[in-house]
Amino acid sequence: MGCSVEDVTAAVRAAAEKVIAHRDELVELDRVIGDGDHGENLHRGFTAVLAKLDGGGFDSPAAVLKVTATTLISTVGGAAGPLYGTAFLRSATALGNVSEVDGRQVVAALEAALEGVVARGKAAPGDKTMVDALTPAVAAARSTVDAGVAEVLMAAADAAEQGAAATVPLVARKGRASYLGERSAGHLDPGARSTAVLLRALAEATRQ
Ligand code: ADP
Ligand code: MG
């Protein structure tokens, strides 16, 4: 059974609430290797997303992802806003006008999200960015066979958490953290962490 527009709206709401709840953690991570605004940026953006979703009137899962994208792009400053905006926008395009999303479409949406983030930010795996969470997430999602939406997202979330944790020893080569050079090593990348938080929330919301 696939996810309806109501299911997708509920999942995005849950993800927004989860990221909002992680504000302090994300601020703290970004304070260490960036400028400390990542949690604040996403808090602002996803609060605006919740307000937009309250308005309702979305006729497809893609429409929900698209309004999420445009809201993030217009409300989040910094690197992560346009990157997450692009991720949601490409996901929406990948879904097209289907009324129900299945596991295969989630895989396609995640692939499109990663392509968008890479096209925009030009980060490669190992550069210590959200790409280090999203790349293994996409690989894990792809390796699921005939899986439902929640199962695909669970695999993606598990891999994203591992990918985020694996950013700790890396030296940043993209974004603000790269200004620190070798001193960026030894710390978790905030964007990789928020990607893992988002995917975990989407997975939990679509389970059952
Ligand atoms: P800013 O760095 O402008 O203050 P944020 O603090 O909101 O923006 O986001 C920082 C996060 O954005 C980083 O932890 C990293 O994961 C991600 N990031 C930065 N630059 C890039 C890039 N070029 N490609 C992918 N992700 C990036
Ligand atoms: Mg920052």
mmCIF file with all atom_site columns, N, CA and C in Angstrom, residues 57-122:
data_model
loop_
_atom_site.group_PDB
_atom_site.id
_atom_site.type_symbol
_atom_site.label_atom_id
_atom_site.label_alt_id
_atom_site.label_comp_id
_atom_site.label_asym_id
_atom_site.label_entity_id
_atom_site.label_seq_id
_atom_site.pdbx_PDB_ins_code
_atom_site.Cartn_x
_atom_site.Cartn_y
_atom_site.Cartn_z
_atom_site.occupancy
_atom_site.B_iso_or_equiv
_atom_site.pdbx_formal_charge
_atom_site.auth_seq_id
_atom_site.auth_comp_id
_atom_site.auth_asym_id
_atom_site.auth_atom_id
_atom_site.pdbx_PDB_model_num
ATOM 1   N N  . GLY A 1 57  ? -4.893 21.916 1.049   1.00 0.00 ? 57  GLY A N  1
ATOM 2   C CA . GLY A 1 57  ? -5.238 22.137 -0.346  1.00 0.00 ? 57  GLY A CA 1
ATOM 3   C C  . GLY A 1 57  ? -4.237 21.555 -1.329  1.00 0.00 ? 57  GLY A C  1
ATOM 4   N N  . PHE A 1 58  ? -3.454 20.572 -0.911  1.00 0.00 ? 58  PHE A N  1
ATOM 5   C CA . PHE A 1 58  ? -2.460 19.980 -1.809  1.00 0.00 ? 58  PHE A CA 1
ATOM 6   C C  . PHE A 1 58  ? -3.072 18.785 -2.521  1.00 0.00 ? 58  PHE A C  1
ATOM 7   N N  . ASP A 1 59  ? -2.914 18.769 -3.847  1.00 0.00 ? 59  ASP A N  1
ATOM 8   C CA . ASP A 1 59  ? -3.619 17.724 -4.594  1.00 0.00 ? 59  ASP A CA 1
ATOM 9   C C  . ASP A 1 59  ? -2.755 16.515 -4.944  1.00 0.00 ? 59  ASP A C  1
ATOM 10  N N  . SER A 1 60  ? -1.489 16.533 -4.550  1.00 0.00 ? 60  SER A N  1
ATOM 11  C CA . SER A 1 60  ? -0.639 15.367 -4.825  1.00 0.00 ? 60  SER A CA 1
ATOM 12  C C  . SER A 1 60  ? 0.536  15.350 -3.849  1.00 0.00 ? 60  SER A C  1
ATOM 13  N N  . PRO A 1 61  ? 1.152  14.184 -3.658  1.00 0.00 ? 61  PRO A N  1
ATOM 14  C CA . PRO A 1 61  ? 2.360  14.130 -2.818  1.00 0.00 ? 61  PRO A CA 1
ATOM 15  C C  . PRO A 1 61  ? 3.423  15.110 -3.323  1.00 0.00 ? 61  PRO A C  1
ATOM 16  N N  . ALA A 1 62  ? 3.561  15.215 -4.635  1.00 0.00 ? 62  ALA A N  1
ATOM 17  C CA . ALA A 1 62  ? 4.576  16.121 -5.186  1.00 0.00 ? 62  ALA A CA 1
ATOM 18  C C  . ALA A 1 62  ? 4.299  17.573 -4.793  1.00 0.00 ? 62  ALA A C  1
ATOM 19  N N  . ALA A 1 63  ? 3.023  17.942 -4.721  1.00 0.00 ? 63  ALA A N  1
ATOM 20  C CA . ALA A 1 63  ? 2.673  19.321 -4.359  1.00 0.00 ? 63  ALA A CA 1
ATOM 21  C C  . ALA A 1 63  ? 3.126  19.635 -2.930  1.00 0.00 ? 63  ALA A C  1
ATOM 22  N N  . VAL A 1 64  ? 3.036  18.634 -2.056  1.00 0.00 ? 64  VAL A N  1
ATOM 23  C CA . VAL A 1 64  ? 3.474  18.814 -0.663  1.00 0.00 ? 64  VAL A CA 1
ATOM 24  C C  . VAL A 1 64  ? 4.986  19.019 -0.617  1.00 0.00 ? 64  VAL A C  1
ATOM 25  N N  . LEU A 1 65  ? 5.709  18.218 -1.391  1.00 0.00 ? 65  LEU A N  1
ATOM 26  C CA . LEU A 1 65  ? 7.174  18.337 -1.410  1.00 0.00 ? 65  LEU A CA 1
ATOM 27  C C  . LEU A 1 65  ? 7.599  19.661 -2.048  1.00 0.00 ? 65  LEU A C  1
ATOM 28  N N  . LYS A 1 66  ? 6.833  20.086 -3.050  1.00 0.00 ? 66  LYS A N  1
ATOM 29  C CA . LYS A 1 66  ? 7.182  21.322 -3.738  1.00 0.00 ? 66  LYS A CA 1
ATOM 30  C C  . LYS A 1 66  ? 6.999  22.548 -2.839  1.00 0.00 ? 66  LYS A C  1
ATOM 31  N N  . VAL A 1 67  ? 5.910  22.580 -2.090  1.00 0.00 ? 67  VAL A N  1
ATOM 32  C CA . VAL A 1 67  ? 5.706  23.738 -1.205  1.00 0.00 ? 67  VAL A CA 1
ATOM 33  C C  . VAL A 1 67  ? 6.743  23.717 -0.083  1.00 0.00 ? 67  VAL A C  1
ATOM 34  N N  . THR A 1 68  ? 7.144  22.527 0.323   1.00 0.00 ? 68  THR A N  1
ATOM 35  C CA . THR A 1 68  ? 8.211  22.411 1.321   1.00 0.00 ? 68  THR A CA 1
ATOM 36  C C  . THR A 1 68  ? 9.497  23.005 0.754   1.00 0.00 ? 68  THR A C  1
ATOM 37  N N  . ALA A 1 69  ? 9.796  22.662 -0.482  1.00 0.00 ? 69  ALA A N  1
ATOM 38  C CA . ALA A 1 69  ? 11.010 23.162 -1.142  1.00 0.00 ? 69  ALA A CA 1
ATOM 39  C C  . ALA A 1 69  ? 11.007 24.678 -1.256  1.00 0.00 ? 69  ALA A C  1
ATOM 40  N N  . THR A 1 70  ? 9.925  25.230 -1.797  1.00 0.00 ? 70  THR A N  1
ATOM 41  C CA . THR A 1 70  ? 9.910  26.676 -2.042  1.00 0.00 ? 70  THR A CA 1
ATOM 42  C C  . THR A 1 70  ? 9.935  27.443 -0.719  1.00 0.00 ? 70  THR A C  1
ATOM 43  N N  . THR A 1 71  ? 9.299  26.879 0.308   1.00 0.00 ? 71  THR A N  1
ATOM 44  C CA . THR A 1 71  ? 9.302  27.530 1.617   1.00 0.00 ? 71  THR A CA 1
ATOM 45  C C  . THR A 1 71  ? 10.707 27.522 2.214   1.00 0.00 ? 71  THR A C  1
ATOM 46  N N  . LEU A 1 72  ? 11.392 26.400 2.104   1.00 0.00 ? 72  LEU A N  1
ATOM 47  C CA . LEU A 1 72  ? 12.762 26.330 2.636   1.00 0.00 ? 72  LEU A CA 1
ATOM 48  C C  . LEU A 1 72  ? 13.672 27.299 1.887   1.00 0.00 ? 72  LEU A C  1
ATOM 49  N N  . ILE A 1 73  ? 13.527 27.339 0.573   1.00 0.00 ? 73  ILE A N  1
ATOM 50  C CA . ILE A 1 73  ? 14.393 28.216 -0.229  1.00 0.00 ? 73  ILE A CA 1
ATOM 51  C C  . ILE A 1 73  ? 14.169 29.679 0.154   1.00 0.00 ? 73  ILE A C  1
ATOM 52  N N  . SER A 1 74  ? 12.909 30.044 0.406   1.00 0.00 ? 74  SER A N  1
ATOM 53  C CA . SER A 1 74  ? 12.642 31.461 0.683   1.00 0.00 ? 74  SER A CA 1
ATOM 54  C C  . SER A 1 74  ? 12.868 31.857 2.143   1.00 0.00 ? 74  SER A C  1
ATOM 55  N N  . THR A 1 75  ? 12.959 30.886 3.054   1.00 0.00 ? 75  THR A N  1
ATOM 56  C CA . THR A 1 75  ? 13.080 31.274 4.473   1.00 0.00 ? 75  THR A CA 1
ATOM 57  C C  . THR A 1 75  ? 14.416 30.916 5.119   1.00 0.00 ? 75  THR A C  1
ATOM 58  N N  . VAL A 1 76  ? 15.166 29.999 4.527   1.00 0.00 ? 76  VAL A N  1
ATOM 59  C CA . VAL A 1 76  ? 16.408 29.564 5.168   1.00 0.00 ? 76  VAL A CA 1
ATOM 60  C C  . VAL A 1 76  ? 17.610 30.205 4.496   1.00 0.00 ? 76  VAL A C  1
ATOM 61  N N  . GLY A 1 77  ? 18.342 30.977 5.263   1.00 0.00 ? 77  GLY A N  1
ATOM 62  C CA . GLY A 1 77  ? 19.585 31.526 4.733   1.00 0.00 ? 77  GLY A CA 1
ATOM 63  C C  . GLY A 1 77  ? 20.666 30.461 4.828   1.00 0.00 ? 77  GLY A C  1
ATOM 64  N N  . GLY A 1 78  ? 21.849 30.799 4.415   1.00 0.00 ? 78  GLY A N  1
ATOM 65  C CA . GLY A 1 78  ? 22.959 29.866 4.552   1.00 0.00 ? 78  GLY A CA 1
ATOM 66  C C  . GLY A 1 78  ? 22.959 28.802 3.474   1.00 0.00 ? 78  GLY A C  1
ATOM 67  N N  . ALA A 1 79  ? 23.912 27.916 3.576   1.00 0.00 ? 79  ALA A N  1
ATOM 68  C CA . ALA A 1 79  ? 24.113 26.888 2.554   1.00 0.00 ? 79  ALA A CA 1
ATOM 69  C C  . ALA A 1 79  ? 22.976 25.871 2.547   1.00 0.00 ? 79  ALA A C  1
ATOM 70  N N  . ALA A 1 80  ? 22.509 25.516 3.720   1.00 0.00 ? 80  ALA A N  1
ATOM 71  C CA . ALA A 1 80  ? 21.601 24.370 3.823   1.00 0.00 ? 80  ALA A CA 1
ATOM 72  C C  . ALA A 1 80  ? 20.208 24.636 3.249   1.00 0.00 ? 80  ALA A C  1
ATOM 73  N N  . GLY A 1 81  ? 19.735 25.893 3.301   1.00 0.00 ? 81  GLY A N  1
ATOM 74  C CA . GLY A 1 81  ? 18.388 26.191 2.806   1.00 0.00 ? 81  GLY A CA 1
ATOM 75  C C  . GLY A 1 81  ? 18.224 25.852 1.330   1.00 0.00 ? 81  GLY A C  1
ATOM 76  N N  . PRO A 1 82  ? 19.041 26.449 0.468   1.00 0.00 ? 82  PRO A N  1
ATOM 77  C CA . PRO A 1 82  ? 18.953 26.114 -0.961  1.00 0.00 ? 82  PRO A CA 1
ATOM 78  C C  . PRO A 1 82  ? 19.229 24.634 -1.240  1.00 0.00 ? 82  PRO A C  1
ATOM 79  N N  . LEU A 1 83  ? 20.113 24.032 -0.456  1.00 0.00 ? 83  LEU A N  1
ATOM 80  C CA . LEU A 1 83  ? 20.431 22.616 -0.694  1.00 0.00 ? 83  LEU A CA 1
ATOM 81  C C  . LEU A 1 83  ? 19.242 21.727 -0.342  1.00 0.00 ? 83  LEU A C  1
ATOM 82  N N  . TYR A 1 84  ? 18.649 21.940 0.820   1.00 0.00 ? 84  TYR A N  1
ATOM 83  C CA . TYR A 1 84  ? 17.453 21.157 1.176   1.00 0.00 ? 84  TYR A CA 1
ATOM 84  C C  . TYR A 1 84  ? 16.288 21.512 0.256   1.00 0.00 ? 84  TYR A C  1
ATOM 85  N N  . GLY A 1 85  ? 16.198 22.788 -0.110  1.00 0.00 ? 85  GLY A N  1
ATOM 86  C CA . GLY A 1 85  ? 15.141 23.197 -1.036  1.00 0.00 ? 85  GLY A CA 1
ATOM 87  C C  . GLY A 1 85  ? 15.254 22.435 -2.349  1.00 0.00 ? 85  GLY A C  1
ATOM 88  N N  . THR A 1 86  ? 16.467 22.373 -2.875  1.00 0.00 ? 86  THR A N  1
ATOM 89  C CA . THR A 1 86  ? 16.709 21.636 -4.112  1.00 0.00 ? 86  THR A CA 1
ATOM 90  C C  . THR A 1 86  ? 16.379 20.156 -3.940  1.00 0.00 ? 86  THR A C  1
ATOM 91  N N  . ALA A 1 87  ? 16.750 19.599 -2.804  1.00 0.00 ? 87  ALA A N  1
ATOM 92  C CA . ALA A 1 87  ? 16.472 18.174 -2.545  1.00 0.00 ? 87  ALA A CA 1
ATOM 93  C C  . ALA A 1 87  ? 14.964 17.904 -2.598  1.00 0.00 ? 87  ALA A C  1
ATOM 94  N N  . PHE A 1 88  ? 14.185 18.733 -1.921  1.00 0.00 ? 88  PHE A N  1
ATOM 95  C CA . PHE A 1 88  ? 12.721 18.527 -1.919  1.00 0.00 ? 88  PHE A CA 1
ATOM 96  C C  . PHE A 1 88  ? 12.122 18.802 -3.301  1.00 0.00 ? 88  PHE A C  1
ATOM 97  N N  . LEU A 1 89  ? 12.663 19.801 -3.990  1.00 0.00 ? 89  LEU A N  1
ATOM 98  C CA . LEU A 1 89  ? 12.139 20.137 -5.319  1.00 0.00 ? 89  LEU A CA 1
ATOM 99  C C  . LEU A 1 89  ? 12.387 19.001 -6.313  1.00 0.00 ? 89  LEU A C  1
ATOM 100 N N  . ARG A 1 90  ? 13.600 18.463 -6.301  1.00 0.00 ? 90  ARG A N  1
ATOM 101 C CA . ARG A 1 90  ? 13.918 17.343 -7.210  1.00 0.00 ? 90  ARG A CA 1
ATOM 102 C C  . ARG A 1 90  ? 13.091 16.109 -6.847  1.00 0.00 ? 90  ARG A C  1
ATOM 103 N N  . SER A 1 91  ? 12.870 15.892 -5.555  1.00 0.00 ? 91  SER A N  1
ATOM 104 C CA . SER A 1 91  ? 12.029 14.751 -5.133  1.00 0.00 ? 91  SER A CA 1
ATOM 105 C C  . SER A 1 91  ? 10.630 14.906 -5.693  1.00 0.00 ? 91  SER A C  1
ATOM 106 N N  . ALA A 1 92  ? 10.116 16.127 -5.605  1.00 0.00 ? 92  ALA A N  1
ATOM 107 C CA . ALA A 1 92  ? 8.764  16.394 -6.120  1.00 0.00 ? 92  ALA A CA 1
ATOM 108 C C  . ALA A 1 92  ? 8.705  16.090 -7.610  1.00 0.00 ? 92  ALA A C  1
ATOM 109 N N  . THR A 1 93  ? 9.691  16.549 -8.334  1.00 0.00 ? 93  THR A N  1
ATOM 110 C CA . THR A 1 93  ? 9.718  16.307 -9.786  1.00 0.00 ? 93  THR A CA 1
ATOM 111 C C  . THR A 1 93  ? 9.793  14.812 -10.078 1.00 0.00 ? 93  THR A C  1
ATOM 112 N N  . ALA A 1 94  ? 10.576 14.088 -9.283  1.00 0.00 ? 94  ALA A N  1
ATOM 113 C CA . ALA A 1 94  ? 10.711 12.638 -9.499  1.00 0.00 ? 94  ALA A CA 1
ATOM 114 C C  . ALA A 1 94  ? 9.378  11.921 -9.302  1.00 0.00 ? 94  ALA A C  1
ATOM 115 N N  . LEU A 1 95  ? 8.556  12.419 -8.397  1.00 0.00 ? 95  LEU A N  1
ATOM 116 C CA . LEU A 1 95  ? 7.263  11.756 -8.140  1.00 0.00 ? 95  LEU A CA 1
ATOM 117 C C  . LEU A 1 95  ? 6.235  12.036 -9.233  1.00 0.00 ? 95  LEU A C  1
ATOM 118 N N  . GLY A 1 96  ? 6.394  13.158 -9.931  1.00 0.00 ? 96  GLY A N  1
ATOM 119 C CA . GLY A 1 96  ? 5.421  13.494 -10.970 1.00 0.00 ? 96  GLY A CA 1
ATOM 120 C C  . GLY A 1 96  ? 4.043  13.706 -10.354 1.00 0.00 ? 96  GLY A C  1
ATOM 121 N N  . ASN A 1 97  ? 2.997  13.259 -11.069 1.00 0.00 ? 97  ASN A N  1
ATOM 122 C CA . ASN A 1 97  ? 1.657  13.548 -10.534 1.00 0.00 ? 97  ASN A CA 1
ATOM 123 C C  . ASN A 1 97  ? 0.972  12.319 -9.940  1.00 0.00 ? 97  ASN A C  1
ATOM 124 N N  . VAL A 1 98  ? 1.746  11.347 -9.463  1.00 0.00 ? 98  VAL A N  1
ATOM 125 C CA . VAL A 1 98  ? 1.133  10.162 -8.833  1.00 0.00 ? 98  VAL A CA 1
ATOM 126 C C  . VAL A 1 98  ? 0.318  10.586 -7.604  1.00 0.00 ? 98  VAL A C  1
ATOM 127 N N  . SER A 1 99  ? -0.741 9.844  -7.328  1.00 0.00 ? 99  SER A N  1
ATOM 128 C CA . SER A 1 99  ? -1.547 10.173 -6.144  1.00 0.00 ? 99  SER A CA 1
ATOM 129 C C  . SER A 1 99  ? -1.140 9.326  -4.940  1.00 0.00 ? 99  SER A C  1
ATOM 130 N N  . GLU A 1 100 ? -0.427 8.215  -5.199  1.00 0.00 ? 100 GLU A N  1
ATOM 131 C CA . GLU A 1 100 ? 0.073  7.357  -4.122  1.00 0.00 ? 100 GLU A CA 1
ATOM 132 C C  . GLU A 1 100 ? 1.546  7.072  -4.385  1.00 0.00 ? 100 GLU A C  1
ATOM 133 N N  . VAL A 1 101 ? 2.359  7.171  -3.347  1.00 0.00 ? 101 VAL A N  1
ATOM 134 C CA . VAL A 1 101 ? 3.794  6.926  -3.490  1.00 0.00 ? 101 VAL A CA 1
ATOM 135 C C  . VAL A 1 101 ? 4.118  5.529  -2.979  1.00 0.00 ? 101 VAL A C  1
ATOM 136 N N  . ASP A 1 102 ? 4.851  4.744  -3.780  1.00 0.00 ? 102 ASP A N  1
ATOM 137 C CA . ASP A 1 102 ? 5.277  3.424  -3.301  1.00 0.00 ? 102 ASP A CA 1
ATOM 138 C C  . ASP A 1 102 ? 6.789  3.422  -3.037  1.00 0.00 ? 102 ASP A C  1
ATOM 139 N N  . GLY A 1 103 ? 7.294  2.281  -2.610  1.00 0.00 ? 103 GLY A N  1
ATOM 140 C CA . GLY A 1 103 ? 8.710  2.179  -2.233  1.00 0.00 ? 103 GLY A CA 1
ATOM 141 C C  . GLY A 1 103 ? 9.646  2.544  -3.372  1.00 0.00 ? 103 GLY A C  1
ATOM 142 N N  . ARG A 1 104 ? 9.315  2.083  -4.578  1.00 0.00 ? 104 ARG A N  1
ATOM 143 C CA . ARG A 1 104 ? 10.188 2.358  -5.727  1.00 0.00 ? 104 ARG A CA 1
ATOM 144 C C  . ARG A 1 104 ? 10.266 3.850  -6.007  1.00 0.00 ? 104 ARG A C  1
ATOM 145 N N  . GLN A 1 105 ? 9.131  4.509  -5.839  1.00 0.00 ? 105 GLN A N  1
ATOM 146 C CA . GLN A 1 105 ? 9.119  5.961  -6.076  1.00 0.00 ? 105 GLN A CA 1
ATOM 147 C C  . GLN A 1 105 ? 9.906  6.709  -5.003  1.00 0.00 ? 105 GLN A C  1
ATOM 148 N N  . VAL A 1 106 ? 9.907  6.158  -3.796  1.00 0.00 ? 106 VAL A N  1
ATOM 149 C CA . VAL A 1 106 ? 10.720 6.790  -2.750  1.00 0.00 ? 106 VAL A CA 1
ATOM 150 C C  . VAL A 1 106 ? 12.199 6.671  -3.101  1.00 0.00 ? 106 VAL A C  1
ATOM 151 N N  . VAL A 1 107 ? 12.590 5.517  -3.617  1.00 0.00 ? 107 VAL A N  1
ATOM 152 C CA . VAL A 1 107 ? 13.986 5.345  -4.047  1.00 0.00 ? 107 VAL A CA 1
ATOM 153 C C  . VAL A 1 107 ? 14.316 6.392  -5.115  1.00 0.00 ? 107 VAL A C  1
ATOM 154 N N  . ALA A 1 108 ? 13.430 6.529  -6.096  1.00 0.00 ? 108 ALA A N  1
ATOM 155 C CA . ALA A 1 108 ? 13.655 7.506  -7.182  1.00 0.00 ? 108 ALA A CA 1
ATOM 156 C C  . ALA A 1 108 ? 13.719 8.927  -6.631  1.00 0.00 ? 108 ALA A C  1
ATOM 157 N N  . ALA A 1 109 ? 12.866 9.229  -5.654  1.00 0.00 ? 109 ALA A N  1
ATOM 158 C CA . ALA A 1 109 ? 12.847 10.576 -5.060  1.00 0.00 ? 109 ALA A CA 1
ATOM 159 C C  . ALA A 1 109 ? 14.149 10.852 -4.306  1.00 0.00 ? 109 ALA A C  1
ATOM 160 N N  . LEU A 1 110 ? 14.639 9.845  -3.594  1.00 0.00 ? 110 LEU A N  1
ATOM 161 C CA . LEU A 1 110 ? 15.901 10.024 -2.855  1.00 0.00 ? 110 LEU A CA 1
ATOM 162 C C  . LEU A 1 110 ? 17.074 10.195 -3.820  1.00 0.00 ? 110 LEU A C  1
ATOM 163 N N  . GLU A 1 111 ? 17.072 9.412  -4.899  1.00 0.00 ? 111 GLU A N  1
ATOM 164 C CA . GLU A 1 111 ? 18.129 9.547  -5.915  1.00 0.00 ? 111 GLU A CA 1
ATOM 165 C C  . GLU A 1 111 ? 18.122 10.965 -6.490  1.00 0.00 ? 111 GLU A C  1
ATOM 166 N N  . ALA A 1 112 ? 16.933 11.455 -6.783  1.00 0.00 ? 112 ALA A N  1
ATOM 167 C CA . ALA A 1 112 ? 16.798 12.797 -7.363  1.00 0.00 ? 112 ALA A CA 1
ATOM 168 C C  . ALA A 1 112 ? 17.251 13.860 -6.364  1.00 0.00 ? 112 ALA A C  1
ATOM 169 N N  . ALA A 1 113 ? 16.937 13.657 -5.093  1.00 0.00 ? 113 ALA A N  1
ATOM 170 C CA . ALA A 1 113 ? 17.344 14.608 -4.052  1.00 0.00 ? 113 ALA A CA 1
ATOM 171 C C  . ALA A 1 113 ? 18.868 14.701 -3.996  1.00 0.00 ? 113 ALA A C  1
ATOM 172 N N  . LEU A 1 114 ? 19.516 13.556 -3.990  1.00 0.00 ? 114 LEU A N  1
ATOM 173 C CA . LEU A 1 114 ? 20.983 13.539 -3.944  1.00 0.00 ? 114 LEU A CA 1
ATOM 174 C C  . LEU A 1 114 ? 21.573 14.207 -5.185  1.00 0.00 ? 114 LEU A C  1
ATOM 175 N N  . GLU A 1 115 ? 21.021 13.875 -6.355  1.00 0.00 ? 115 GLU A N  1
ATOM 176 C CA . GLU A 1 115 ? 21.523 14.499 -7.586  1.00 0.00 ? 115 GLU A CA 1
ATOM 177 C C  . GLU A 1 115 ? 21.417 16.020 -7.503  1.00 0.00 ? 115 GLU A C  1
ATOM 178 N N  . GLY A 1 116 ? 20.300 16.488 -6.961  1.00 0.00 ? 116 GLY A N  1
ATOM 179 C CA . GLY A 1 116 ? 20.079 17.927 -6.843  1.00 0.00 ? 116 GLY A CA 1
ATOM 180 C C  . GLY A 1 116 ? 21.073 18.584 -5.898  1.00 0.00 ? 116 GLY A C  1
ATOM 181 N N  . VAL A 1 117 ? 21.302 17.945 -4.768  1.00 0.00 ? 117 VAL A N  1
ATOM 182 C CA . VAL A 1 117 ? 22.241 18.501 -3.782  1.00 0.00 ? 117 VAL A CA 1
ATOM 183 C C  . VAL A 1 117 ? 23.650 18.557 -4.368  1.00 0.00 ? 117 VAL A C  1
ATOM 184 N N  . VAL A 1 118 ? 24.012 17.505 -5.096  1.00 0.00 ? 118 VAL A N  1
ATOM 185 C CA . VAL A 1 118 ? 25.355 17.467 -5.689  1.00 0.00 ? 118 VAL A CA 1
ATOM 186 C C  . VAL A 1 118 ? 25.477 18.486 -6.830  1.00 0.00 ? 118 VAL A C  1
ATOM 187 N N  . ALA A 1 119 ? 24.414 18.609 -7.623  1.00 0.00 ? 119 ALA A N  1
ATOM 188 C CA . ALA A 1 119 ? 24.445 19.571 -8.738  1.00 0.00 ? 119 ALA A CA 1
ATOM 189 C C  . ALA A 1 119 ? 24.607 20.988 -8.199  1.00 0.00 ? 119 ALA A C  1
ATOM 190 N N  . ARG A 1 120 ? 23.949 21.260 -7.092  1.00 0.00 ? 120 ARG A N  1
ATOM 191 C CA . ARG A 1 120 ? 23.970 22.612 -6.547  1.00 0.00 ? 120 ARG A CA 1
ATOM 192 C C  . ARG A 1 120 ? 25.225 22.895 -5.735  1.00 0.00 ? 120 ARG A C  1
ATOM 193 N N  . GLY A 1 121 ? 25.596 21.942 -4.872  1.00 0.00 ? 121 GLY A N  1
ATOM 194 C CA . GLY A 1 121 ? 26.693 22.204 -3.921  1.00 0.00 ? 121 GLY A CA 1
ATOM 195 C C  . GLY A 1 121 ? 28.048 21.683 -4.347  1.00 0.00 ? 121 GLY A C  1
ATOM 196 N N  . LYS A 1 122 ? 28.058 20.798 -5.364  1.00 0.00 ? 122 LYS A N  1
ATOM 197 C CA . LYS A 1 122 ? 29.306 20.262 -5.908  1.00 0.00 ? 122 LYS A CA 1
ATOM 198 C C  . LYS A 1 122 ? 30.162 19.535 -4.871  1.00 0.00 ? 122 LYS A C  1
#
